[in-house]
mmCIF file of C-alpha atoms and ligand atoms in Angstrom:
data_model
loop_
_atom_site.group_PDB
_atom_site.id
_atom_site.type_symbol
_atom_site.label_atom_id
_atom_site.label_comp_id
_atom_site.label_asym_id
_atom_site.label_seq_id
_atom_site.Cartn_x
_atom_site.Cartn_y
_atom_site.Cartn_z
ATOM 1 C CA MET A 374 -26.053 -10.635 -23.762
ATOM 2 C CA GLU A 375 -22.693 -9.580 -25.167
ATOM 3 C CA THR A 376 -19.681 -8.739 -23.039
ATOM 4 C CA LYS A 377 -16.096 -7.729 -23.583
ATOM 5 C CA ALA A 378 -13.693 -10.014 -21.692
ATOM 6 C CA ILE A 379 -9.977 -10.735 -21.533
ATOM 7 C CA ARG A 380 -9.215 -14.339 -22.513
ATOM 8 C CA GLN A 381 -6.198 -16.515 -23.223
ATOM 9 C CA HIS A 382 -6.013 -19.378 -25.742
ATOM 10 C CA GLU A 383 -2.512 -20.471 -24.693
ATOM 11 C CA HIS A 384 -0.182 -20.020 -21.739
ATOM 12 C CA GLY A 385 2.644 -17.528 -22.184
ATOM 13 C CA GLY A 386 3.657 -13.870 -22.025
ATOM 14 C CA VAL A 387 1.267 -10.930 -21.848
ATOM 15 C CA GLU A 388 0.743 -11.167 -25.625
ATOM 16 C CA VAL A 389 -1.594 -14.154 -25.049
ATOM 17 C CA LEU A 390 -4.135 -11.870 -23.338
ATOM 18 C CA GLN A 391 -6.828 -10.907 -25.834
ATOM 19 C CA LEU A 392 -9.882 -8.665 -25.551
ATOM 20 C CA GLU A 393 -12.798 -10.670 -26.981
ATOM 21 C CA THR A 394 -16.548 -10.319 -27.342
ATOM 22 C CA LEU A 395 -18.466 -13.176 -25.749
ATOM 23 C CA ASP A 396 -22.071 -14.114 -25.231
ATOM 24 C CA VAL A 397 -23.156 -14.414 -21.578
ATOM 25 C CA GLY A 398 -26.356 -16.409 -21.198
ATOM 26 C CA ALA A 399 -28.920 -16.360 -18.400
ATOM 27 C CA PRO A 400 -27.508 -17.433 -15.028
ATOM 28 C CA GLY A 401 -28.011 -21.138 -14.278
ATOM 29 C CA PRO A 402 -29.435 -22.579 -11.032
ATOM 30 C CA GLY A 403 -27.533 -21.130 -8.069
ATOM 31 C CA GLU A 404 -25.806 -18.559 -10.291
ATOM 32 C CA VAL A 405 -25.883 -14.794 -10.582
ATOM 33 C CA ARG A 406 -25.117 -12.577 -13.568
ATOM 34 C CA ILE A 407 -23.096 -9.533 -12.504
ATOM 35 C CA ARG A 408 -22.556 -6.265 -14.353
ATOM 36 C CA GLN A 409 -19.019 -5.550 -13.225
ATOM 37 C CA HIS A 410 -17.679 -2.061 -12.643
ATOM 38 C CA ALA A 411 -14.100 -2.915 -11.712
ATOM 39 C CA CYS A 412 -11.893 -5.974 -11.293
ATOM 40 C CA GLY A 413 -8.624 -6.492 -9.450
ATOM 41 C CA VAL A 414 -5.289 -7.649 -10.869
ATOM 42 C CA ASN A 415 -3.272 -10.030 -8.685
ATOM 43 C CA PHE A 416 -0.017 -11.903 -8.955
ATOM 44 C CA ILE A 417 -1.909 -15.192 -9.194
ATOM 45 C CA ASP A 418 -3.323 -13.938 -12.522
ATOM 46 C CA ILE A 419 0.270 -13.987 -13.817
ATOM 47 C CA TYR A 420 0.730 -17.592 -12.619
ATOM 48 C CA HIS A 421 -2.503 -18.487 -14.467
ATOM 49 C CA ARG A 422 -1.425 -16.681 -17.623
ATOM 50 C CA GLN A 423 2.047 -18.294 -17.621
ATOM 51 C CA GLY A 424 0.751 -21.775 -16.789
ATOM 52 C CA LEU A 425 2.571 -22.035 -13.440
ATOM 53 C CA TYR A 426 -0.952 -22.749 -12.165
ATOM 54 C CA PRO A 427 -2.349 -24.175 -15.450
ATOM 55 C CA LEU A 428 -5.907 -23.441 -16.652
ATOM 56 C CA PRO A 429 -7.939 -25.443 -19.165
ATOM 57 C CA LEU A 430 -7.795 -23.316 -22.329
ATOM 58 C CA PRO A 431 -9.235 -21.102 -23.631
ATOM 59 C CA HIS A 432 -9.969 -19.359 -20.335
ATOM 60 C CA GLY A 433 -10.698 -15.980 -18.759
ATOM 61 C CA LEU A 434 -8.430 -14.314 -16.199
ATOM 62 C CA GLY A 435 -8.937 -12.599 -12.869
ATOM 63 C CA LEU A 436 -10.394 -13.750 -9.549
ATOM 64 C CA GLU A 437 -12.083 -10.684 -8.065
ATOM 65 C CA ALA A 438 -14.479 -7.943 -9.079
ATOM 66 C CA ALA A 439 -17.276 -5.714 -7.851
ATOM 67 C CA GLY A 440 -20.488 -4.636 -9.513
ATOM 68 C CA VAL A 441 -24.267 -4.919 -9.524
ATOM 69 C CA VAL A 442 -26.389 -8.075 -9.724
ATOM 70 C CA ASP A 443 -28.050 -8.086 -13.141
ATOM 71 C CA ALA A 444 -30.031 -11.365 -12.947
ATOM 72 C CA VAL A 445 -30.308 -14.355 -10.614
ATOM 73 C CA GLY A 446 -30.842 -18.041 -11.382
ATOM 74 C CA ASP A 447 -33.185 -20.488 -9.645
ATOM 75 C CA GLY A 448 -32.533 -21.000 -5.957
ATOM 76 C CA VAL A 449 -30.570 -17.811 -5.351
ATOM 77 C CA GLU A 450 -31.881 -16.128 -2.219
ATOM 78 C CA HIS A 451 -29.251 -13.984 -0.529
ATOM 79 C CA VAL A 452 -28.880 -11.457 -3.379
ATOM 80 C CA SER A 453 -31.358 -9.827 -5.805
ATOM 81 C CA PRO A 454 -31.087 -7.825 -9.032
ATOM 82 C CA GLY A 455 -29.798 -4.324 -8.282
ATOM 83 C CA ASP A 456 -27.719 -5.375 -5.242
ATOM 84 C CA ARG A 457 -24.150 -4.114 -5.008
ATOM 85 C CA VAL A 458 -21.754 -7.072 -4.576
ATOM 86 C CA ALA A 459 -18.078 -8.003 -4.580
ATOM 87 C CA TYR A 460 -16.397 -11.387 -4.825
ATOM 88 C CA VAL A 461 -13.342 -13.575 -4.943
ATOM 89 C CA SER A 462 -14.047 -16.732 -6.948
ATOM 90 C CA THR A 463 -12.099 -19.930 -7.452
ATOM 91 C CA THR A 464 -12.746 -19.754 -11.202
ATOM 92 C CA PRO A 465 -10.825 -17.096 -13.150
ATOM 93 C CA GLY A 466 -12.831 -14.851 -15.495
ATOM 94 C CA ALA A 467 -13.212 -11.574 -13.614
ATOM 95 C CA TYR A 468 -11.534 -9.468 -16.337
ATOM 96 C CA ALA A 469 -14.944 -8.880 -17.991
ATOM 97 C CA GLU A 470 -17.831 -6.439 -18.118
ATOM 98 C CA LEU A 471 -20.451 -9.116 -17.455
ATOM 99 C CA ARG A 472 -20.180 -12.653 -16.086
ATOM 100 C CA ASN A 473 -22.123 -15.513 -14.511
ATOM 101 C CA LEU A 474 -20.863 -16.831 -11.193
ATOM 102 C CA PRO A 475 -22.065 -19.152 -8.393
ATOM 103 C CA ALA A 476 -23.939 -16.908 -5.946
ATOM 104 C CA SER A 477 -22.118 -18.510 -2.994
ATOM 105 C CA PHE A 478 -18.994 -16.448 -3.754
ATOM 106 C CA LEU A 479 -20.775 -13.076 -3.488
ATOM 107 C CA CYS A 480 -20.445 -10.704 -0.553
ATOM 108 C CA PRO A 481 -23.013 -7.913 -0.240
ATOM 109 C CA LEU A 482 -21.056 -4.687 -0.672
ATOM 110 C CA PRO A 483 -21.609 -1.983 1.961
ATOM 111 C CA ASP A 484 -22.794 1.330 0.418
ATOM 112 C CA ASP A 485 -19.748 3.156 1.738
ATOM 113 C CA VAL A 486 -17.279 0.927 -0.164
ATOM 114 C CA SER A 487 -16.783 1.890 -3.816
ATOM 115 C CA PHE A 488 -16.650 -0.725 -6.590
ATOM 116 C CA GLU A 489 -13.019 0.138 -7.315
ATOM 117 C CA ASP A 490 -11.935 -0.122 -3.677
ATOM 118 C CA ALA A 491 -13.816 -3.406 -3.224
ATOM 119 C CA SER A 492 -12.376 -4.957 -6.377
ATOM 120 C CA SER A 493 -8.890 -3.955 -5.282
ATOM 121 C CA ILE A 494 -9.056 -5.573 -1.884
ATOM 122 C CA MET A 495 -11.080 -8.784 -1.920
ATOM 123 C CA VAL A 496 -8.155 -11.121 -2.686
ATOM 124 C CA GLN A 497 -5.480 -9.107 -0.899
ATOM 125 C CA GLY A 498 -7.547 -8.138 2.150
ATOM 126 C CA LEU A 499 -8.973 -11.621 2.684
ATOM 127 C CA THR A 500 -5.477 -13.047 2.304
ATOM 128 C CA VAL A 501 -4.203 -10.760 5.052
ATOM 129 C CA GLU A 502 -7.159 -11.731 7.250
ATOM 130 C CA LEU A 503 -6.276 -15.402 6.659
ATOM 131 C CA LEU A 504 -2.577 -14.875 7.411
ATOM 132 C CA PHE A 505 -3.050 -12.755 10.547
ATOM 133 C CA ASN A 506 -6.106 -14.458 12.068
ATOM 134 C CA ARG A 507 -6.198 -18.076 10.989
ATOM 135 C CA ILE A 508 -2.872 -19.539 9.831
ATOM 136 C CA SER A 509 -0.685 -18.660 12.799
ATOM 137 C CA PRO A 510 -2.681 -16.025 14.690
ATOM 138 C CA VAL A 511 -0.511 -13.017 15.547
ATOM 139 C CA ARG A 512 -1.155 -10.872 18.596
ATOM 140 C CA ALA A 513 -0.254 -7.404 19.809
ATOM 141 C CA GLY A 514 3.444 -7.319 20.619
ATOM 142 C CA ASP A 515 4.397 -10.075 18.124
ATOM 143 C CA THR A 516 7.029 -9.311 15.498
ATOM 144 C CA VAL A 517 6.354 -10.285 11.886
ATOM 145 C CA LEU A 518 8.713 -10.123 8.920
ATOM 146 C CA PHE A 519 6.703 -9.352 5.763
ATOM 147 C CA HIS A 520 8.362 -9.478 2.326
ATOM 148 C CA ALA A 521 7.278 -7.200 -0.547
ATOM 149 C CA ALA A 522 5.571 -5.002 2.035
ATOM 150 C CA ALA A 523 4.763 -2.265 -0.505
ATOM 151 C CA GLY A 524 2.908 -4.630 -2.843
ATOM 152 C CA GLY A 525 -0.841 -5.182 -2.987
ATOM 153 C CA VAL A 526 -1.021 -7.700 -0.138
ATOM 154 C CA GLY A 527 1.855 -5.903 1.574
ATOM 155 C CA LEU A 528 0.237 -2.501 2.017
ATOM 156 C CA VAL A 529 -2.880 -4.124 3.471
ATOM 157 C CA ALA A 530 -0.640 -6.115 5.839
ATOM 158 C CA CYS A 531 1.181 -2.964 7.005
ATOM 159 C CA GLN A 532 -2.136 -1.318 7.917
ATOM 160 C CA TRP A 533 -3.517 -4.487 9.496
ATOM 161 C CA ALA A 534 -0.391 -4.909 11.653
ATOM 162 C CA ARG A 535 -0.589 -1.306 12.867
ATOM 163 C CA SER A 536 -4.255 -1.696 13.778
ATOM 164 C CA GLU A 537 -3.485 -4.844 15.825
ATOM 165 C CA GLY A 538 -0.372 -3.534 17.595
ATOM 166 C CA VAL A 539 1.866 -5.985 15.719
ATOM 167 C CA ARG A 540 5.414 -4.930 14.900
ATOM 168 C CA LEU A 541 5.837 -5.490 11.154
ATOM 169 C CA ILE A 542 9.366 -5.426 9.769
ATOM 170 C CA GLY A 543 8.961 -5.170 5.994
ATOM 171 C CA THR A 544 11.209 -5.647 3.010
ATOM 172 C CA ALA A 545 10.892 -3.949 -0.381
ATOM 173 C CA GLY A 546 12.941 -3.355 -3.503
ATOM 174 C CA SER A 547 13.309 0.439 -3.447
ATOM 175 C CA ASP A 548 13.556 3.340 -1.023
ATOM 176 C CA GLU A 549 10.290 4.760 -2.408
ATOM 177 C CA LYS A 550 8.514 1.470 -1.648
ATOM 178 C CA CYS A 551 10.045 1.400 1.849
ATOM 179 C CA ALA A 552 8.786 4.930 2.524
ATOM 180 C CA GLN A 553 5.258 4.020 1.398
ATOM 181 C CA ALA A 554 5.140 0.929 3.623
ATOM 182 C CA LEU A 555 6.421 2.920 6.611
ATOM 183 C CA ALA A 556 3.754 5.572 6.013
ATOM 184 C CA LEU A 557 1.066 2.890 6.110
ATOM 185 C CA GLY A 558 2.146 1.102 9.268
ATOM 186 C CA ALA A 559 5.362 -0.893 8.890
ATOM 187 C CA SER A 560 7.502 -0.388 12.000
ATOM 188 C CA GLU A 561 10.795 -0.816 10.155
ATOM 189 C CA MET A 562 11.681 -1.416 6.500
ATOM 190 C CA VAL A 563 14.685 -3.041 4.810
ATOM 191 C CA ASN A 564 15.504 -2.273 1.173
ATOM 192 C CA TYR A 565 16.622 -5.789 0.276
ATOM 193 C CA ARG A 566 18.350 -4.635 -2.877
ATOM 194 C CA ARG A 567 20.798 -2.641 -0.759
ATOM 195 C CA SER A 568 21.122 -4.595 2.512
ATOM 196 C CA ASP A 569 21.124 -8.222 3.513
ATOM 197 C CA PHE A 570 17.672 -8.675 5.017
ATOM 198 C CA VAL A 571 18.734 -11.528 7.325
ATOM 199 C CA GLN A 572 21.453 -9.404 8.948
ATOM 200 C CA GLU A 573 19.099 -6.425 9.209
ATOM 201 C CA VAL A 574 16.333 -8.468 10.845
ATOM 202 C CA LYS A 575 18.822 -9.951 13.329
ATOM 203 C CA ARG A 576 20.063 -6.431 14.127
ATOM 204 C CA LEU A 577 16.545 -5.034 14.554
ATOM 205 C CA THR A 578 15.531 -7.892 16.868
ATOM 206 C CA ASP A 579 18.753 -7.914 18.958
ATOM 207 C CA GLY A 580 19.725 -11.254 17.469
ATOM 208 C CA GLU A 581 16.513 -12.974 18.567
ATOM 209 C CA GLY A 582 14.639 -13.242 15.271
ATOM 210 C CA VAL A 583 10.944 -12.727 14.522
ATOM 211 C CA ASP A 584 7.919 -14.738 15.655
ATOM 212 C CA VAL A 585 6.435 -15.161 12.185
ATOM 213 C CA VAL A 586 7.601 -14.626 8.591
ATOM 214 C CA MET A 587 5.008 -13.960 5.872
ATOM 215 C CA ASP A 588 6.768 -14.625 2.573
ATOM 216 C CA GLY A 589 5.032 -14.129 -0.789
ATOM 217 C CA VAL A 590 8.310 -13.732 -2.699
ATOM 218 C CA GLY A 591 9.218 -17.420 -2.591
ATOM 219 C CA LYS A 592 12.372 -18.788 -4.210
ATOM 220 C CA ASP A 593 14.674 -15.808 -3.599
ATOM 221 C CA THR A 594 13.783 -15.270 0.069
ATOM 222 C CA PHE A 595 12.653 -18.634 1.463
ATOM 223 C CA MET A 596 15.894 -19.883 3.074
ATOM 224 C CA GLY A 597 16.816 -16.403 4.332
ATOM 225 C CA SER A 598 13.355 -16.161 5.851
ATOM 226 C CA LEU A 599 13.965 -19.341 7.869
ATOM 227 C CA ASP A 600 17.177 -17.723 9.181
ATOM 228 C CA CYS A 601 15.134 -14.731 10.436
ATOM 229 C CA LEU A 602 12.894 -16.809 12.722
ATOM 230 C CA ARG A 603 13.317 -17.282 16.449
ATOM 231 C CA PRO A 604 13.264 -20.902 17.697
ATOM 232 C CA LEU A 605 9.685 -22.265 17.546
ATOM 233 C CA GLY A 606 8.804 -19.507 15.062
ATOM 234 C CA THR A 607 6.445 -19.929 12.096
ATOM 235 C CA MET A 608 7.259 -19.580 8.425
ATOM 236 C CA ILE A 609 4.199 -18.743 6.300
ATOM 237 C CA SER A 610 5.137 -19.201 2.647
ATOM 238 C CA PHE A 611 2.150 -17.843 0.727
ATOM 239 C CA GLY A 612 3.422 -17.008 -2.745
ATOM 240 C CA ASN A 613 6.097 -17.327 -5.395
ATOM 241 C CA ALA A 614 6.574 -13.938 -7.070
ATOM 242 C CA SER A 615 10.274 -14.758 -7.668
ATOM 243 C CA GLY A 616 9.650 -18.436 -8.513
ATOM 244 C CA MET A 617 8.558 -21.649 -6.795
ATOM 245 C CA VAL A 618 10.201 -22.579 -3.500
ATOM 246 C CA PRO A 619 12.424 -25.660 -4.072
ATOM 247 C CA PRO A 620 11.723 -28.848 -2.091
ATOM 248 C CA LEU A 621 12.708 -28.452 1.561
ATOM 249 C CA ASP A 622 14.897 -30.779 3.653
ATOM 250 C CA ILE A 623 12.804 -31.039 6.822
ATOM 251 C CA MET A 624 15.983 -31.056 8.964
ATOM 252 C CA GLU A 625 16.425 -27.365 8.063
ATOM 253 C CA LEU A 626 13.524 -26.755 10.467
ATOM 254 C CA ALA A 627 15.090 -28.809 13.240
ATOM 255 C CA VAL A 628 18.515 -27.149 13.176
ATOM 256 C CA ARG A 629 16.971 -23.666 13.369
ATOM 257 C CA GLY A 630 14.988 -24.541 16.504
ATOM 258 C CA SER A 631 11.864 -26.600 15.793
ATOM 259 C CA LEU A 632 10.361 -24.204 13.246
ATOM 260 C CA LYS A 633 6.892 -24.616 11.727
ATOM 261 C CA VAL A 634 6.219 -24.089 8.016
ATOM 262 C CA THR A 635 2.811 -23.599 6.424
ATOM 263 C CA ARG A 636 1.780 -22.952 2.823
ATOM 264 C CA PRO A 637 -1.720 -21.400 2.873
ATOM 265 C CA ILE A 638 -3.895 -20.571 -0.116
ATOM 266 C CA LEU A 639 -6.986 -18.372 0.127
ATOM 267 C CA LEU A 640 -8.841 -20.112 -2.701
ATOM 268 C CA LYS A 641 -9.093 -23.339 -0.666
ATOM 269 C CA HIS A 642 -11.184 -21.535 1.978
ATOM 270 C CA ILE A 643 -13.545 -19.191 0.151
ATOM 271 C CA GLY A 644 -15.742 -22.101 -0.958
ATOM 272 C CA ASP A 645 -17.083 -22.237 2.614
ATOM 273 C CA PRO A 646 -19.826 -19.538 2.616
ATOM 274 C CA ASP A 647 -19.859 -19.182 6.427
ATOM 275 C CA LEU A 648 -16.103 -18.710 6.611
ATOM 276 C CA LEU A 649 -16.159 -16.310 3.657
ATOM 277 C CA ALA A 650 -18.905 -14.238 5.300
ATOM 278 C CA GLN A 651 -16.950 -14.121 8.565
ATOM 279 C CA MET A 652 -13.674 -13.138 6.879
ATOM 280 C CA SER A 653 -15.242 -10.477 4.658
ATOM 281 C CA ARG A 654 -17.157 -9.009 7.619
ATOM 282 C CA ILE A 655 -13.874 -8.605 9.519
ATOM 283 C CA LEU A 656 -12.229 -7.020 6.461
ATOM 284 C CA PHE A 657 -15.100 -4.563 5.865
ATOM 285 C CA GLU A 658 -15.107 -3.652 9.577
ATOM 286 C CA LYS A 659 -11.415 -2.794 9.349
ATOM 287 C CA MET A 660 -12.191 -0.634 6.315
ATOM 288 C CA ARG A 661 -15.174 1.065 7.956
ATOM 289 C CA ALA A 662 -13.040 1.884 11.007
ATOM 290 C CA GLY A 663 -10.466 3.481 8.702
ATOM 291 C CA ALA A 664 -7.819 0.997 9.876
ATOM 292 C CA VAL A 665 -7.431 -0.420 6.369
ATOM 293 C CA VAL A 666 -7.747 1.982 3.456
ATOM 294 C CA PRO A 667 -7.470 0.446 -0.040
ATOM 295 C CA GLN A 668 -4.292 1.583 -1.774
ATOM 296 C CA ILE A 669 -4.897 1.584 -5.532
ATOM 297 C CA GLY A 670 -1.506 2.307 -7.081
ATOM 298 C CA LEU A 671 -2.571 1.782 -10.703
ATOM 299 C CA LYS A 672 -5.946 2.074 -12.445
ATOM 300 C CA LEU A 673 -6.362 1.121 -16.100
ATOM 301 C CA GLY A 674 -9.182 0.119 -18.459
ATOM 302 C CA LEU A 675 -10.149 -3.517 -19.076
ATOM 303 C CA LYS A 676 -8.424 -3.494 -22.483
ATOM 304 C CA ASP A 677 -5.116 -2.648 -20.750
ATOM 305 C CA ALA A 678 -4.948 -5.892 -18.730
ATOM 306 C CA ALA A 679 -1.695 -6.917 -20.434
ATOM 307 C CA SER A 680 -0.012 -3.652 -19.506
ATOM 308 C CA ALA A 681 -1.212 -4.016 -15.904
ATOM 309 C CA GLN A 682 0.242 -7.522 -15.617
ATOM 310 C CA GLU A 683 3.485 -6.411 -17.269
ATOM 311 C CA LYS A 684 3.958 -3.655 -14.691
ATOM 312 C CA LEU A 685 3.130 -6.003 -11.799
ATOM 313 C CA ALA A 686 5.651 -8.624 -12.990
ATOM 314 C CA ALA A 687 8.302 -5.920 -13.494
ATOM 315 C CA ARG A 688 7.989 -4.921 -9.807
ATOM 316 C CA SER A 689 7.152 -1.357 -10.800
ATOM 317 C CA THR A 690 3.817 -1.119 -8.923
ATOM 318 C CA MET A 691 2.936 -0.265 -5.339
ATOM 319 C CA GLY A 692 -0.342 -1.233 -3.719
ATOM 320 C CA SER A 693 -3.202 -2.724 -5.716
ATOM 321 C CA ILE A 694 -4.111 -2.630 -9.403
ATOM 322 C CA VAL A 695 -7.653 -2.329 -10.755
ATOM 323 C CA LEU A 696 -9.150 -2.454 -14.235
ATOM 324 C CA THR A 697 -12.321 -0.456 -14.728
ATOM 325 C CA CYS A 698 -14.987 -2.072 -16.914
HETATM 326 N N1 LIG B 790 -1.576 -17.843 -0.867
HETATM 327 C C1 LIG B 790 -2.553 -17.039 -1.188
HETATM 328 O O1 LIG B 790 -3.736 -17.347 -0.995
HETATM 329 C C2 LIG B 790 -2.238 -15.712 -1.822
HETATM 330 C C3 LIG B 790 -3.252 -14.776 -2.031
HETATM 331 C C4 LIG B 790 -2.909 -13.532 -2.583
HETATM 332 C C5 LIG B 790 -1.590 -13.284 -2.955
HETATM 333 N N2 LIG B 790 -0.651 -14.259 -2.784
HETATM 334 C C6 LIG B 790 0.750 -14.023 -3.128
HETATM 335 O O2 LIG B 790 1.167 -12.845 -2.493
HETATM 336 C C7 LIG B 790 2.223 -12.277 -3.252
HETATM 337 C C8 LIG B 790 1.910 -10.797 -3.483
HETATM 338 O O3 LIG B 790 0.797 -10.711 -4.375
HETATM 339 P P1 LIG B 790 0.326 -9.299 -4.934
HETATM 340 O O4 LIG B 790 -0.716 -9.593 -5.955
HETATM 341 O O5 LIG B 790 0.014 -8.409 -3.811
HETATM 342 O O6 LIG B 790 1.630 -8.792 -5.687
HETATM 343 P P2 LIG B 790 2.575 -7.562 -5.293
HETATM 344 O O7 LIG B 790 3.104 -7.809 -3.909
HETATM 345 O O8 LIG B 790 1.880 -6.296 -5.568
HETATM 346 O O9 LIG B 790 3.734 -7.721 -6.346
HETATM 347 C C9 LIG B 790 4.753 -8.650 -6.144
HETATM 348 C C10 LIG B 790 5.967 -8.012 -5.463
HETATM 349 O O10 LIG B 790 6.882 -9.054 -5.148
HETATM 350 C C11 LIG B 790 8.176 -8.529 -5.143
HETATM 351 N N3 LIG B 790 9.093 -9.400 -5.913
HETATM 352 C C12 LIG B 790 10.221 -9.947 -5.447
HETATM 353 N N4 LIG B 790 10.828 -10.645 -6.373
HETATM 354 C C13 LIG B 790 10.089 -10.549 -7.492
HETATM 355 C C14 LIG B 790 10.238 -11.054 -8.805
HETATM 356 N N5 LIG B 790 11.294 -11.838 -9.177
HETATM 357 N N6 LIG B 790 9.297 -10.753 -9.731
HETATM 358 C C15 LIG B 790 8.244 -9.999 -9.396
HETATM 359 N N7 LIG B 790 8.042 -9.480 -8.152
HETATM 360 C C16 LIG B 790 8.964 -9.763 -7.199
HETATM 361 C C17 LIG B 790 8.113 -7.121 -5.771
HETATM 362 O O11 LIG B 790 8.223 -6.162 -4.706
HETATM 363 P P3 LIG B 790 9.670 -5.548 -4.361
HETATM 364 O O12 LIG B 790 10.076 -4.731 -5.549
HETATM 365 O O13 LIG B 790 9.431 -4.759 -3.150
HETATM 366 O O14 LIG B 790 10.577 -6.727 -4.147
HETATM 367 C C18 LIG B 790 6.730 -7.055 -6.373
HETATM 368 O O15 LIG B 790 6.225 -5.749 -6.395
HETATM 369 C C19 LIG B 790 2.331 -13.090 -4.531
HETATM 370 O O16 LIG B 790 3.341 -14.056 -4.386
HETATM 371 C C20 LIG B 790 0.997 -13.779 -4.606
HETATM 372 O O17 LIG B 790 1.022 -14.954 -5.331
HETATM 373 C C21 LIG B 790 -0.958 -15.452 -2.223
#
């Protein structure tokens, strides 16, 4: 069967993204063919396109989508044709109308979650679940510093923190972004283009510092983030939107008071079907309770993938981005 899909034949700028027509065969053993209704756009797609995280070329882009099972291969039992599903996969290729995928990545999609909402939140929502529940579990009363709090992961984190009684101090690059994050659950926001975030965090915490920093900005914020932690605090470096974090002198952790640093990545954990089922159940429960409402800031067609990535890299988006197929 034919499908339209976004592919790249070389690493580079958004001009390498091409809309192509491909043939999708029958799903192999353990695979499912999905007719996709929407797919999400994430910052990791930019790293894949640029080659920061290199892909064998040519390759498709995109790690998450939602749609309907069209056909199943031998040995697939937990989903059937006609089922509504959503996924995050370790293999890019979600920017497509139709694709084959190992069935182990699929989560049955509750009827009350739309395809667009699901495709916007699988990567970002499961990442927040990982950060809050599994990397350095945060509890009611803890204080977390979260950078880029009005981004896709950020707006989920603001809502998650509010629902758990966690004080989230966010940073963002404009007053409009700060207002949006506050509306969704951040306790305090710092516009880090106008104020020094380290000084502001010290002021807001009476000089004590925060329990945990969640930093997806990377190069520009990493060292300042360490300065925001209380002794014995935890630095979670989970992304590099501003560039890769340079190598760290481990003594920097000692002099600031026995800090811990962790560098999690969601894709290393979703291959475990039991863990994936547990994490996605917790995410969907948060959504069903109304504690986490997907925030789609930009919706475009599949053919506009390049424009979507351009806007994301230019820091002009808030919340999540979806492409409808
Ligand atoms: N480790 C994992 O498993 C995992 C999973 C998902 C996402 N992530 C990471 O989480 C981060 C957020 O991902 P997202 O998809 O939700 O993106 P996003 O937060 O919607 O967009 C990135 C944001 O980062 C901020 N930023 C700061 N410096 C930047 C720069 N030089 N260039 C571009 N943006 C910059 C911008 O917000 P301001 O204008 O407010 O500064 C921008 O809007 C990314 O680093 C991503 O790689 C990691």
